[in-house]
Short mmCIF file of C-alpha atoms in Angstrom, two decimals:
data_model
loop_
_atom_site.label_atom_id
_atom_site.label_comp_id
_atom_site.label_asym_id
_atom_site.label_seq_id
_atom_site.Cartn_x
_atom_site.Cartn_y
_atom_site.Cartn_z
CA UNK A 18 -17.63 -1.43 -40.43
CA UNK A 19 -15.10 0.41 -42.57
CA UNK A 20 -11.77 0.95 -40.85
CA UNK A 21 -8.28 2.22 -41.52
CA UNK A 22 -6.83 -0.05 -38.81
CA UNK A 23 -3.90 -2.11 -40.06
CA UNK A 24 -5.05 -5.55 -41.22
CA UNK A 25 -2.24 -7.70 -42.56
CA UNK A 26 -2.78 -10.37 -45.18
CA UNK A 27 -3.94 -13.55 -43.49
CA UNK A 28 -5.16 -11.73 -40.38
CA UNK A 29 -8.86 -11.68 -41.18
CA UNK A 30 -10.88 -13.06 -38.31
CA UNK A 31 -9.06 -11.02 -35.70
CA UNK A 32 -10.88 -8.56 -33.44
CA UNK A 33 -11.38 -4.89 -34.26
CA UNK A 34 -11.02 -2.97 -31.00
CA UNK A 35 -12.12 0.51 -29.96
CA UNK A 36 -9.84 2.87 -27.98
CA UNK A 37 -11.00 1.26 -24.71
CA UNK A 38 -10.09 -2.26 -25.86
CA UNK A 39 -13.68 -3.39 -26.46
CA UNK A 40 -14.29 -5.76 -29.37
CA UNK A 41 -16.49 -3.90 -31.85
CA UNK A 42 -16.04 -6.15 -34.87
CA UNK A 43 -14.28 -9.04 -36.56
CA UNK A 44 -11.85 -8.07 -39.34
CA UNK A 45 -12.82 -9.69 -42.62
CA UNK A 46 -11.28 -7.90 -45.58
CA UNK A 47 -8.60 -5.42 -46.57
CA UNK A 48 -8.57 -3.68 -49.95
CA UNK A 49 -5.32 -2.62 -51.58
CA UNK A 50 -4.61 -1.47 -55.10
CA UNK A 51 -5.72 1.26 -57.45
CA UNK A 52 -8.96 2.73 -58.65
CA UNK A 53 -9.50 5.22 -61.41
CA UNK A 54 -9.54 7.86 -58.66
CA UNK A 55 -6.18 6.83 -57.19
CA UNK A 56 -4.41 4.44 -54.83
CA UNK A 57 -6.19 2.47 -52.14
CA UNK A 58 -4.08 1.46 -49.17
CA UNK A 59 -5.28 -0.19 -46.02
CA UNK A 60 -9.03 0.13 -46.48
CA UNK A 61 -10.39 -2.52 -44.13
CA UNK A 62 -13.80 -3.93 -43.34
CA UNK A 63 -15.10 -5.71 -40.26
CA UNK A 64 -18.35 -7.44 -39.37
CA UNK A 65 -19.95 -5.63 -36.41
CA UNK A 66 -19.65 -7.58 -33.14
CA UNK A 67 -23.43 -7.51 -32.62
CA UNK A 68 -23.95 -9.25 -36.00
CA UNK A 69 -21.35 -11.90 -35.12
CA UNK A 70 -23.04 -12.43 -31.74
CA UNK A 71 -26.51 -12.77 -33.27
CA UNK A 72 -25.23 -15.17 -35.92
CA UNK A 73 -23.36 -17.34 -33.42
CA UNK A 74 -26.36 -17.41 -31.09
CA UNK A 75 -28.69 -18.48 -33.93
CA UNK A 76 -26.28 -21.21 -35.04
CA UNK A 77 -25.95 -22.55 -31.50
CA UNK A 78 -29.68 -22.35 -30.72
CA UNK A 79 -31.24 -23.27 -34.06
CA UNK A 80 -28.42 -24.84 -36.06
CA UNK A 81 -29.11 -22.46 -38.96
CA UNK A 82 -29.40 -18.82 -39.92
CA UNK A 83 -32.70 -17.50 -41.23
CA UNK A 84 -32.75 -14.13 -42.93
CA UNK A 85 -35.71 -12.03 -44.03
CA UNK A 86 -36.54 -12.06 -47.75
CA UNK A 87 -37.89 -8.94 -49.46
CA UNK A 88 -37.75 -10.01 -53.11
CA UNK A 89 -36.03 -7.29 -55.12
CA UNK A 90 -32.86 -6.68 -57.06
CA UNK A 91 -31.75 -3.10 -56.41
CA UNK A 92 -28.91 -0.66 -56.86
CA UNK A 93 -27.92 2.73 -55.51
CA UNK A 94 -29.68 5.71 -57.02
CA UNK A 95 -27.63 7.44 -59.71
CA UNK A 96 -26.98 11.21 -59.54
CA UNK A 97 -29.19 11.76 -62.61
CA UNK A 98 -32.08 9.80 -61.12
CA UNK A 99 -31.68 11.62 -57.79
CA UNK A 100 -31.85 15.02 -59.53
CA UNK A 101 -34.98 14.02 -61.45
CA UNK A 102 -36.64 12.76 -58.27
CA UNK A 103 -35.50 15.76 -56.22
CA UNK A 104 -33.74 13.67 -53.58
CA UNK A 105 -30.21 13.38 -52.22
CA UNK A 106 -27.78 11.25 -54.27
CA UNK A 107 -27.03 8.99 -51.33
CA UNK A 108 -30.66 8.45 -50.34
CA UNK A 109 -32.55 5.31 -51.29
CA UNK A 110 -32.24 2.52 -53.82
CA UNK A 111 -33.86 1.93 -57.20
CA UNK A 112 -35.71 -1.35 -57.74
CA UNK A 113 -34.37 -3.10 -60.85
CA UNK A 114 -36.43 -6.27 -60.61
CA UNK A 115 -39.14 -7.71 -58.39
CA UNK A 116 -39.21 -11.46 -57.80
CA UNK A 117 -42.51 -13.15 -58.70
CA UNK A 118 -44.73 -13.98 -55.71
CA UNK A 119 -42.29 -12.23 -53.35
CA UNK A 120 -43.22 -10.04 -50.39
CA UNK A 121 -42.30 -6.98 -52.48
CA UNK A 122 -44.57 -8.05 -55.36
CA UNK A 123 -47.45 -8.83 -53.00
CA UNK A 124 -47.06 -5.33 -51.51
CA UNK A 125 -47.23 -3.74 -54.98
CA UNK A 126 -43.59 -2.68 -55.36
CA UNK A 127 -42.60 -2.32 -59.02
CA UNK A 128 -39.41 -2.07 -61.07
CA UNK A 129 -38.35 1.57 -61.20
CA UNK A 130 -39.64 2.41 -57.72
CA UNK A 131 -37.25 4.36 -55.52
CA UNK A 132 -37.26 2.92 -52.01
CA UNK A 133 -36.51 5.70 -49.50
CA UNK A 134 -37.12 4.32 -46.00
CA UNK A 135 -38.07 1.26 -43.98
CA UNK A 136 -40.14 2.04 -40.87
CA UNK A 137 -39.07 5.70 -41.22
CA UNK A 138 -35.36 4.79 -41.17
CA UNK A 139 -33.85 6.51 -44.21
CA UNK A 140 -31.99 4.27 -46.65
CA UNK A 141 -28.62 5.94 -47.29
CA UNK A 142 -24.87 5.28 -47.28
CA UNK A 143 -24.78 4.98 -43.49
CA UNK A 144 -27.92 2.82 -43.43
CA UNK A 145 -27.87 0.59 -46.53
CA UNK A 146 -31.07 -1.16 -47.57
CA UNK A 147 -29.81 -4.63 -46.68
CA UNK A 148 -28.64 -3.54 -43.21
CA UNK A 149 -32.02 -1.98 -42.44
CA UNK A 150 -33.81 -5.06 -43.75
CA UNK A 151 -31.74 -7.42 -41.57
CA UNK A 152 -32.84 -5.54 -38.43
CA UNK A 153 -36.36 -6.93 -38.84
CA UNK A 154 -37.40 -10.49 -38.00
CA UNK A 155 -39.13 -12.90 -40.33
CA UNK A 156 -42.89 -12.39 -40.13
CA UNK A 157 -42.69 -8.68 -39.30
CA UNK A 158 -44.59 -6.26 -41.52
CA UNK A 159 -42.53 -3.17 -42.33
CA UNK A 160 -43.67 0.19 -43.67
CA UNK A 161 -41.80 1.12 -46.86
CA UNK A 162 -41.75 4.70 -48.14
CA UNK A 163 -41.12 4.92 -51.88
CA UNK A 164 -41.28 7.25 -54.87
CA UNK A 165 -43.10 6.18 -58.02
CA UNK A 166 -43.48 8.67 -60.87
CA UNK A 167 -42.30 11.42 -58.47
CA UNK A 168 -45.17 10.68 -56.06
CA UNK A 169 -44.44 9.45 -52.56
CA UNK A 170 -46.28 6.30 -51.54
CA UNK A 171 -46.25 3.90 -48.61
CA UNK A 172 -46.64 0.15 -48.79
CA UNK A 173 -46.52 -2.54 -46.13
CA UNK A 174 -44.28 -5.55 -46.75
CA UNK A 175 -44.45 -8.73 -44.66
CA UNK A 176 -41.01 -10.35 -44.52
CA UNK A 177 -40.67 -14.10 -45.05
CA UNK A 178 -37.74 -16.49 -44.58
CA UNK A 179 -35.21 -16.57 -47.38
CA UNK A 180 -34.78 -19.89 -49.19
CA UNK A 181 -31.04 -19.21 -49.53
#
């Protein structure tokens, strides 16, 4: 969660509250300084409360956290690539590398593919690839919509447990 709530140095780990006093996240990071575009002051980030709850529950119940593994290295789509593909700049990710013998490779995903959606949930700034991926349990098969050579395709990827 991105927030402009005041987070003082050393105060990470405190609750992020909504206007009603409900805990909606745990403050983790505040960014201060300058970028080429100007000053940054008080840009904070918090882990959503539901993620903290799920993680704590898994640690208490299982003693470990298992996350789904997809098997790609990716980055946001550049404006030039988006124009060429005829899609929005904030939609999707481009696959830079596919891990050998990974779920992505077994499904036929290739370097250069533009991944657009997982189970019809659009990958964009509000719904980053990793966040959408983490919503699905290990063993689930997800439908991935992608663009390859400007042609839309669908592949099915069965998620496995990450080794890391």
